[in-house]
XYZ file of C-alpha atoms in Angstrom:
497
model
C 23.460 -14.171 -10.577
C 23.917 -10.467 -9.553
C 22.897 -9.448 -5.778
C 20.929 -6.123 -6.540
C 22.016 -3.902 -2.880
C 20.790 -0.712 -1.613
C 22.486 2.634 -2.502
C 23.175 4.872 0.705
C 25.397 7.687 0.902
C 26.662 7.368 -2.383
C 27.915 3.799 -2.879
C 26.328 0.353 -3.217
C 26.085 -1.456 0.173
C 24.532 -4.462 1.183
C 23.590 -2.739 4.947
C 22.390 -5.388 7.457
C 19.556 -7.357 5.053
C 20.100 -10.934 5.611
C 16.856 -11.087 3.602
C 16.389 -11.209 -0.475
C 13.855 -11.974 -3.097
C 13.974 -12.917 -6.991
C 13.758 -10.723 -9.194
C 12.653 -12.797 -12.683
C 12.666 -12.113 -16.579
C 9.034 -12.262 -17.154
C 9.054 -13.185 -20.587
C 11.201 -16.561 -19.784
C 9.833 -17.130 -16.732
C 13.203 -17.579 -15.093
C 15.207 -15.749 -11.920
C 17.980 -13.148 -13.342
C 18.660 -11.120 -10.364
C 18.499 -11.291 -6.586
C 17.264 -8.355 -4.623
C 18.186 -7.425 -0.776
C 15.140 -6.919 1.151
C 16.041 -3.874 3.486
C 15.614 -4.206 7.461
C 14.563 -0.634 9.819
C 18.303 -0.170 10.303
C 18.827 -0.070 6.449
C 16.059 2.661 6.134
C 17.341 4.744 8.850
C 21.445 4.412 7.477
C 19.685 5.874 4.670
C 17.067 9.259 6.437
C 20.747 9.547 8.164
C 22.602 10.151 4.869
C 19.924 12.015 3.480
C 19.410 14.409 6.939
C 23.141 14.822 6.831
C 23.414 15.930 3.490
C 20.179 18.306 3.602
C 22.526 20.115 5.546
C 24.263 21.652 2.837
C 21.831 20.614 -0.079
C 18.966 21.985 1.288
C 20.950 25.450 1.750
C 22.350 25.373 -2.047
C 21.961 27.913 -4.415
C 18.966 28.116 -7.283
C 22.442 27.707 -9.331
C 23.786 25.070 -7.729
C 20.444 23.007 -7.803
C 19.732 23.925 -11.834
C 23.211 23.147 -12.486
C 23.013 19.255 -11.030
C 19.134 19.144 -12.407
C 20.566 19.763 -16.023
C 23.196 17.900 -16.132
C 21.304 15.173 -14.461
C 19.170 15.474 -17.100
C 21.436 15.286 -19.941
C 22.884 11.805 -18.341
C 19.251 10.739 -18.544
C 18.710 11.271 -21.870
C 22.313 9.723 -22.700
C 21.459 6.548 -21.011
C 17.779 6.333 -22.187
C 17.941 2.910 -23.958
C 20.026 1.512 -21.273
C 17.637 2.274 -19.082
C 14.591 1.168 -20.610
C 16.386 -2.409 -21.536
C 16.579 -3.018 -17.988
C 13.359 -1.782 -17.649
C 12.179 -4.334 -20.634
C 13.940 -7.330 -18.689
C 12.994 -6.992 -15.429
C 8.946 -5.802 -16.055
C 8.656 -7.211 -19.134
C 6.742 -4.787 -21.124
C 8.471 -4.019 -24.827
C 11.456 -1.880 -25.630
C 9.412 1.034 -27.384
C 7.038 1.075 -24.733
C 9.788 1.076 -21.873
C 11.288 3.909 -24.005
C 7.996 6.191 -23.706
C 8.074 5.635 -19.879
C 11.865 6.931 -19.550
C 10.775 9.947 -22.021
C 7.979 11.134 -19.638
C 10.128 10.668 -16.684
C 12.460 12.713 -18.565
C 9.857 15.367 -19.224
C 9.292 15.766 -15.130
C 13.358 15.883 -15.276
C 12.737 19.149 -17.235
C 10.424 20.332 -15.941
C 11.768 20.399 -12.696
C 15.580 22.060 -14.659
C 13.166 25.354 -14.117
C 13.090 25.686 -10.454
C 13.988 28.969 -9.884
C 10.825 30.183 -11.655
C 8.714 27.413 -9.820
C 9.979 28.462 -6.314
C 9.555 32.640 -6.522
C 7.619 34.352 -4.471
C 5.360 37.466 -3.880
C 6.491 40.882 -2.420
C 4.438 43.484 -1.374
C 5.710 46.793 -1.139
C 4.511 49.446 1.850
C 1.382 47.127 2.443
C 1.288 49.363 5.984
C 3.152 52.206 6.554
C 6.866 51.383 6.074
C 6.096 47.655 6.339
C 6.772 45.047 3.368
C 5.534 41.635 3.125
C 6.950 38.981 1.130
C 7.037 35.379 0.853
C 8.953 32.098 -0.143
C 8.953 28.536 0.386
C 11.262 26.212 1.715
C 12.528 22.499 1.042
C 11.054 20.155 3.666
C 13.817 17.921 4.465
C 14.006 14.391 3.957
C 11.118 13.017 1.252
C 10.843 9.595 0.421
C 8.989 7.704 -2.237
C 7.529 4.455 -2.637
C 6.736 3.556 -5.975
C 5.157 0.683 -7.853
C 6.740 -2.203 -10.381
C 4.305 -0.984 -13.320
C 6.827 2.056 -14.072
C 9.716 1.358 -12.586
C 12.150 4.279 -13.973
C 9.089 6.839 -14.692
C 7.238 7.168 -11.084
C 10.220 7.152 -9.041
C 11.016 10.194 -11.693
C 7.494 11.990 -10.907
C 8.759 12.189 -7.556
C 12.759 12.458 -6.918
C 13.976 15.293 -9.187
C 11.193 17.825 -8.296
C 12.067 17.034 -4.414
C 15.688 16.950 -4.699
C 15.478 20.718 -7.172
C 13.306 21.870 -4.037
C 16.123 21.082 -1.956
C 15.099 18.613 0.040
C 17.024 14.738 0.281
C 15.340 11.593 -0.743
C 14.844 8.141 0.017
C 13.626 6.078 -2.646
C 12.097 2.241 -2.206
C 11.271 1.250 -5.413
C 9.554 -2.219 -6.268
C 11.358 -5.428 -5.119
C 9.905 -7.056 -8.507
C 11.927 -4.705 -11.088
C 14.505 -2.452 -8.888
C 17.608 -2.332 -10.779
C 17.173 0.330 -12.888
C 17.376 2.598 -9.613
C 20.580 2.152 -9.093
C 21.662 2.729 -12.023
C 19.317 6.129 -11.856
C 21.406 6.682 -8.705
C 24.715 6.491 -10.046
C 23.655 9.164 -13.001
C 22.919 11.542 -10.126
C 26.312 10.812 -8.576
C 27.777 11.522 -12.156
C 25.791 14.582 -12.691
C 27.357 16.279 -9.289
C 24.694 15.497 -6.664
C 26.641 15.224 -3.304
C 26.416 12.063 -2.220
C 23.422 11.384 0.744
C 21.214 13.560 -0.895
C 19.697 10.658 -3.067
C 19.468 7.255 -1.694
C 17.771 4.121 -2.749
C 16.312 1.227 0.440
C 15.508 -1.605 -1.681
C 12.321 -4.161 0.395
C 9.082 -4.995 0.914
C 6.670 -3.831 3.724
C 9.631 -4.041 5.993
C 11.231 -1.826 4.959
C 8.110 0.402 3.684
C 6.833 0.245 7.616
C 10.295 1.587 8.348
C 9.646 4.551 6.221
C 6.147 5.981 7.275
C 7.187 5.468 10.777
C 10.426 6.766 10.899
C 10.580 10.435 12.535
C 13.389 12.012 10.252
C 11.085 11.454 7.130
C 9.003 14.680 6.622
C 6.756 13.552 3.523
C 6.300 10.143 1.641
C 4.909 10.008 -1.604
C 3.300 6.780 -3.218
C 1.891 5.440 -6.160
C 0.020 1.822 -6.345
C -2.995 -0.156 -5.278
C -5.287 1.522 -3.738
C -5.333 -0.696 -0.171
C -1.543 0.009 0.130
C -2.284 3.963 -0.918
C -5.017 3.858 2.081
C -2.830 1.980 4.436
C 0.186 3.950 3.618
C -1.819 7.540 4.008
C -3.073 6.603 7.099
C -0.218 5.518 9.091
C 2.325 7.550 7.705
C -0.549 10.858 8.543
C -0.520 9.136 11.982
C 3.263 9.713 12.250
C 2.726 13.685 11.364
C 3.911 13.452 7.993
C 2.891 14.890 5.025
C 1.365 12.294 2.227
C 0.297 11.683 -1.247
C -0.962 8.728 -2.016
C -1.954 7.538 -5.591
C -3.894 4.437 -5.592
C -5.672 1.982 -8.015
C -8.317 2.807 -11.101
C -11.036 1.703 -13.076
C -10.924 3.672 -16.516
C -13.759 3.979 -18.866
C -13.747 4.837 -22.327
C -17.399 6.133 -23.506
C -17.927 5.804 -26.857
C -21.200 7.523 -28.366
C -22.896 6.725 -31.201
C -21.393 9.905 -33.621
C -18.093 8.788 -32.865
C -15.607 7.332 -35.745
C -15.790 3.740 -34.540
C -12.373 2.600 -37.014
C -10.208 5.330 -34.296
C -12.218 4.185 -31.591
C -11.290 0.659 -32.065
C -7.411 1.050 -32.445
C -7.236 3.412 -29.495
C -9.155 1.409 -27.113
C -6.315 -1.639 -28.051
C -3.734 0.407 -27.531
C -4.665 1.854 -24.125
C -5.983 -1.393 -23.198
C -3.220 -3.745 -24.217
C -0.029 -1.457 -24.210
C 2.042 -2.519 -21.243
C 0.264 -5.355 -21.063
C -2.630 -3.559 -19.124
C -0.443 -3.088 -16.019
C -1.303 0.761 -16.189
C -3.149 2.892 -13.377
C -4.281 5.057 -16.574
C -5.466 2.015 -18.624
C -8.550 1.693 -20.391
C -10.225 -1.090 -18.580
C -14.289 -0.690 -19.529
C -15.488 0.355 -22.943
C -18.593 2.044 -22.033
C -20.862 1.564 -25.616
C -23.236 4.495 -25.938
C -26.742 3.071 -27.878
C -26.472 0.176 -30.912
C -22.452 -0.553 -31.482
C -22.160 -3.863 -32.129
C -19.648 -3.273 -34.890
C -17.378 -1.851 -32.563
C -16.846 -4.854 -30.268
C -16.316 -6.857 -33.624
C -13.415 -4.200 -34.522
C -11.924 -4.342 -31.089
C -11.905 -8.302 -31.075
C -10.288 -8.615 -34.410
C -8.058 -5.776 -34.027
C -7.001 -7.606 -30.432
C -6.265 -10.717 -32.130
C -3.776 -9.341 -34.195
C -1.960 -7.500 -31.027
C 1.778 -9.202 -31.617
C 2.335 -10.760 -27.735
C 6.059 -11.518 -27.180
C 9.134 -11.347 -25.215
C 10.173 -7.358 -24.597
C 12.955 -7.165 -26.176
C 12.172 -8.797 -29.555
C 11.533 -5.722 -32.188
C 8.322 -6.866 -33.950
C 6.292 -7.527 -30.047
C 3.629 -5.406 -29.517
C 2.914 -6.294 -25.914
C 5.242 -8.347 -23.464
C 4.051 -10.684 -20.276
C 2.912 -9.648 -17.603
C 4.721 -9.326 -14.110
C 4.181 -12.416 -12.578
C 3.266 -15.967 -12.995
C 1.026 -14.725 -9.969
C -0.289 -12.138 -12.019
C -1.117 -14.288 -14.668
C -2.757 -16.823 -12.709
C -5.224 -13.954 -11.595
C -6.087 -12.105 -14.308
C -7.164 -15.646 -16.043
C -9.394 -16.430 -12.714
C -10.914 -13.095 -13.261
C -11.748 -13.824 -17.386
C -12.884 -17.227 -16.449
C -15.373 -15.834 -13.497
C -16.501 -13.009 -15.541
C -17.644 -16.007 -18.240
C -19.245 -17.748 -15.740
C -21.342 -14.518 -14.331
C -22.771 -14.320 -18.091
C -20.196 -12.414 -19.721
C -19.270 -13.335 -23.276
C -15.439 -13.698 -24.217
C -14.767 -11.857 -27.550
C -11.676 -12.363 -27.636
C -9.582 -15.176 -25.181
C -6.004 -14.224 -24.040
C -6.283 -17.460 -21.668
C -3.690 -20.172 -22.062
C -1.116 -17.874 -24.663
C 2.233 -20.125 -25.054
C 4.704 -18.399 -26.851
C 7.096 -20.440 -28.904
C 10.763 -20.579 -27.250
C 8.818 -18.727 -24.244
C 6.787 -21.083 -23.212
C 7.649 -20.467 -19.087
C 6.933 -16.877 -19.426
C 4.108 -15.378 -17.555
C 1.825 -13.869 -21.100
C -1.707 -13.517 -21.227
C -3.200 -12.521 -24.633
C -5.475 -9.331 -25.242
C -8.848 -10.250 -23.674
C -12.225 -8.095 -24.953
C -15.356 -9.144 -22.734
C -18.257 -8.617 -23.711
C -22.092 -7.819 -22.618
C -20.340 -7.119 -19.264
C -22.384 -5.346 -16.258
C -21.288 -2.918 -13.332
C -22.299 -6.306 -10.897
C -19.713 -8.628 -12.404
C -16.210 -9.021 -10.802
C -14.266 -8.102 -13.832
C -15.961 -4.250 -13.670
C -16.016 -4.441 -9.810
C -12.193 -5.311 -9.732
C -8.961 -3.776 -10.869
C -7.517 -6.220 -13.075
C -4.051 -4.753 -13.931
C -3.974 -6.986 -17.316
C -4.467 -6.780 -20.721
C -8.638 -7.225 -20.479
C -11.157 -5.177 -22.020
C -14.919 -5.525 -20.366
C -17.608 -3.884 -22.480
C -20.455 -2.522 -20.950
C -23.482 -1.065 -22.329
C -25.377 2.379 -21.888
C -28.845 3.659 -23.307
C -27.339 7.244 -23.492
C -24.124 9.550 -22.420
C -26.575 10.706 -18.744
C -25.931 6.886 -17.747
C -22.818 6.360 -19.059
C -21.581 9.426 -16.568
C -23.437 7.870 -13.616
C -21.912 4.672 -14.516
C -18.597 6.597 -13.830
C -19.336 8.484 -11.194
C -21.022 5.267 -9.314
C -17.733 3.745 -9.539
C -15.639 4.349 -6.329
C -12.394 4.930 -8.596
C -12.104 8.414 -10.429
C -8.333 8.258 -11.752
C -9.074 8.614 -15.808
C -11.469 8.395 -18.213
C -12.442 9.031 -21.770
C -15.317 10.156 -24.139
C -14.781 9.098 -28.540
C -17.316 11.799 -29.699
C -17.515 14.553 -32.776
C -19.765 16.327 -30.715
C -18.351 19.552 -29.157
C -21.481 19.995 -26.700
C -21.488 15.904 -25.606
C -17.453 16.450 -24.459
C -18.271 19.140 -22.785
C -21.026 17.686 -20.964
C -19.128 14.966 -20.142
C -15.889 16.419 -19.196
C -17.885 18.537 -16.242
C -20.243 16.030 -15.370
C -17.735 13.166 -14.530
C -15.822 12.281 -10.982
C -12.460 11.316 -12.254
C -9.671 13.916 -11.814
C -7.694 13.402 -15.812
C -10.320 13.483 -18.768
C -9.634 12.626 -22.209
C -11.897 13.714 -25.500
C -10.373 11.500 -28.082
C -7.435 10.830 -25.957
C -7.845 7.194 -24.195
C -4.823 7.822 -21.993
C -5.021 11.625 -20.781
C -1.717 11.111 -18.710
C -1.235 15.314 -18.134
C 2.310 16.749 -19.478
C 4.706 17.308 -17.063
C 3.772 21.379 -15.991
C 0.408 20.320 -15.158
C -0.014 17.252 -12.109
C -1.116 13.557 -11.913
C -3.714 12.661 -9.991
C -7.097 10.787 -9.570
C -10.364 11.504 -7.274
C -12.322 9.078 -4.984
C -10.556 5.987 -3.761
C -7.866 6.643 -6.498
C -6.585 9.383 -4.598
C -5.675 9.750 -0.941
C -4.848 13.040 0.575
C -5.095 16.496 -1.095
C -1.913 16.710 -3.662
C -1.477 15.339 -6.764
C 1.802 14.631 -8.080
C 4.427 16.443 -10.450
C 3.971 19.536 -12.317
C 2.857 22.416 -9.610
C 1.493 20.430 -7.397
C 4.387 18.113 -6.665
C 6.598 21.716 -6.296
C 3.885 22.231 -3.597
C 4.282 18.716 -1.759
C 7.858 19.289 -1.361
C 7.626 22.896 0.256
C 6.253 24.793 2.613
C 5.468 28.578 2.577
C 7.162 31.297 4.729
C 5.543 34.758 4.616
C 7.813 37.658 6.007
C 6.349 40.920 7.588
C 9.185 43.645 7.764
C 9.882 47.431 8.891
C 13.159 48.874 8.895
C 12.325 52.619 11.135
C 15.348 54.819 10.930
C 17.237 54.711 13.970
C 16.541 57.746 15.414
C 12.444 57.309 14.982
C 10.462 56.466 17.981
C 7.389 54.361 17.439
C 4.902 53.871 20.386
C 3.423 50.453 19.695
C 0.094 49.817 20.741
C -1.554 46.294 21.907
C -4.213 46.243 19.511
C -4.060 43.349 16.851
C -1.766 45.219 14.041
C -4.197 46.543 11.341
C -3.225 48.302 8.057
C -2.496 51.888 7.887
């Protein structure tokens, strides 16, 4: 059984963790891996290789950087299936599906390839009298990220080639559940010319996360997970004068009004719902039903019941376990409450065995029906493959069903009406809107990020707001008087002239 270790300063190394964890194969059920937990000395080996090498990284060409980020890239790409196999094994969600996550990383790979253009900056010529202004930004220094076990090769690549093409260093701590596949991310940047220290990987768990937003040679930590841990993590790593961006938890509707085609409706609500298993920050976890659509719940049910639930790697799954026999044990409490608070189960995902799988931690596609904004399965964020429908007399209360809800991360409107969409779309809280589009995940040149408790601080992440996170601005004022011109200066605050 393989010991998973950190990756500091360009090599594996087991540091000084005495600690560990299992890492298991959710789909059997069983331990495949080991994990090192990392201790405050491993974390700070790590901002030590990383302040080191900002050193020189942080002072590399545009060239230099775009010449790494592209071949970086290109390994990527390469290595795609490798990566999302261990992605499959160690989260459990299928191959196809684990494939889509390593293409959008991928995308934020190239979009990132384009730094130069992100990073210019204005000039202003003779804004005064023989005076130029200009301005530029600069890499921060060491950035770390924290990411979450849903997406275990995409977030970490929201966040590490956009700092690292910035200049800065990073320090990634990925999930302790599914880890492996950033090493082998690590040794692709090794192989793509990165100098060693500039990327660096602290496995652990809130150890080794504490170690992070407190230690002083971290400049910015970025995060993405629940939103208690995105609160806590803002707030203490804020407290230690660093800058933060903290992506927490969701509640997704999907509103669908009565002029909508109900047959599309119905196969994109399972597949938002039910791909990955549900374990998605952008999954559709409330069907908001707009007037009479009984019919629709019917086509969701039966459509769910035909969702093919097996192990991640086997070609004709559909949907794979889900992280945890912990996991599973909750999101079956939550089903079974929600039944008891007068909720009617459509379709049950309780009890699933799978043959030859029968240890593995699955939990069928769940549709709930009649379900109201009191109940615990609306209140709470399941992170599983459940569906709660919940009815509204018109699209007015299906919006301040929304915007009563304290997350605002994504949510969606099925509708042929131009002027509905539009009404919704402006009248909603939630930060990524979708009009026909039940997952409105934004492409990589635009950023990802909710509102309300689904957000904490002011950037979002990626696209040109991630470029922002990892700078900071410089202006320049400038005169250049010939050398034999005398100038009286005056003490008045400097005005234009």
């Amino acid at each position: 059984m393989a010991t998973i270790e950190h990756w500091i300063n360009g090599a594996g190394t087991g540091g000084v963790s005495t600690r560990s964890a299992p890492v298991f194969q959710p789909a059997t059920g069983s331990r495949q891996h080991t994990v090192l937990l990392g201790e405050p000395a491993d974390v700070d080996a790590a901002v030590r290789a990383a302040t080191a090498a900002f050193a020189e990284w942080g002072q590399a060409s545009l060239s230099q950087r775009t010449k790494v980020l592209f071949a970086f890239r290109e390994l990527v790409n390469a290595h795609s299936r490798e990566i999302a196999e261990i992605v499959s094994d160690e989260h459990g969600k299928v191959l196809s599906d684990a494939a889509g996550e390593v293409q959008r990383g991928l995308e934020v790979i190239e979009f990132a390839c384009g730094i130069p253009q992100l990073l210019k900056g204005g000039y202003s010529d003779q804004a005064s009298a023989g005076v130029d202004v200009f301005s530029f930004r600069e890499p921060l220094g060491v950035v770390a990220g924290i990411t979450p076990f849903n997406f275990p090769a995409m977030v970490p690549m929201w966040m590490h080639p956009i700092a690292i093409a910035c200049g800065n260093t990073f320090v990634l701590k990925p999930s302790e559940r599914d880890p492996s596949s950033a090493g082998f991310v690590a040794r692709l940047w090794q192989r793509a010319g990165l100098p060693d220290g500039v990327f660096n990987v602290v496995h652990g768990d809130k150890v080794a996360v504490d170690a992070i937003l407190d230690h002083p040679g971290i400049a910015a930590v970025s995060f993405v997970g629940s939103t208690p841990i995105a609160r806590y993590i803002h707030q203490r790593a804020t407290a230690a004068g660093k800058r933060v961006q903290a992506l927490g938890g969701a509640k997704n509707h999907a509103v669908i009004l009565p002029d909508a085609d109900l047959d599309f409706a119905a196969e994109h609500l399972v597949a938002s719902a039910f791909g990955s298993a549900g374990e998605r920050c952008m999954a559709i976890s409330a069907a908001v039903l707009v007037g009479d659509a009984d019919h629709l719940v019917d086509l969701v049910a039966a459509r769910a019941a035909e969702v093919k639930v097996g192990p991640g790697r086997d070609p004709a799954s559909e949907m794979g376990p889900v992280i945890t026999a912990a996991a599973k044990e909750r999101i079956e409490n939550l089903i079974t409450v929600g039944e008891r608070q007068g909720a009617t189960v459509a379709a049950d995902g309780r009890g699933l065995k799978i043959p030859g799988y029968e240890d593995g931690f699955f939990v069928g596609p769940t549709v709930i029906d009649r379900v109201t904004p009191a109940m615990d399965v609306y209140t709470e964020e399941i992170f599983g493959p459940v569906l709660s429908v919940v009815r509204s007399a018109d699209v007015d209360q299906a919006i301040s069903m929304i915007n009563s809800n304290r997350y605002g991360n994504g949510t969606a409107v099925f509708t042929n009406s131009g002027e509905a969409a539009r009404r919704f779309q402006r009248g909603v809280h939630v930060g990524m809107i979708g009009v026909n589009v039940p997952i409105p995940v934004p492409m990589a040149y635009y950023s990802f990020g909710g509102w309300k408790d689904s957000l904490f601080g002011q950037s979002h992440i990626y696209g040109p707001d991630g470029v922002d996170f990892c700078t900071r601005a410089k202006v320049v004022t400038q005169r250049w008087p010939a050398t034999s011109a005398f100038s009286e200066a005056s003490l008045h605050f400097p005005t234009a002239r």
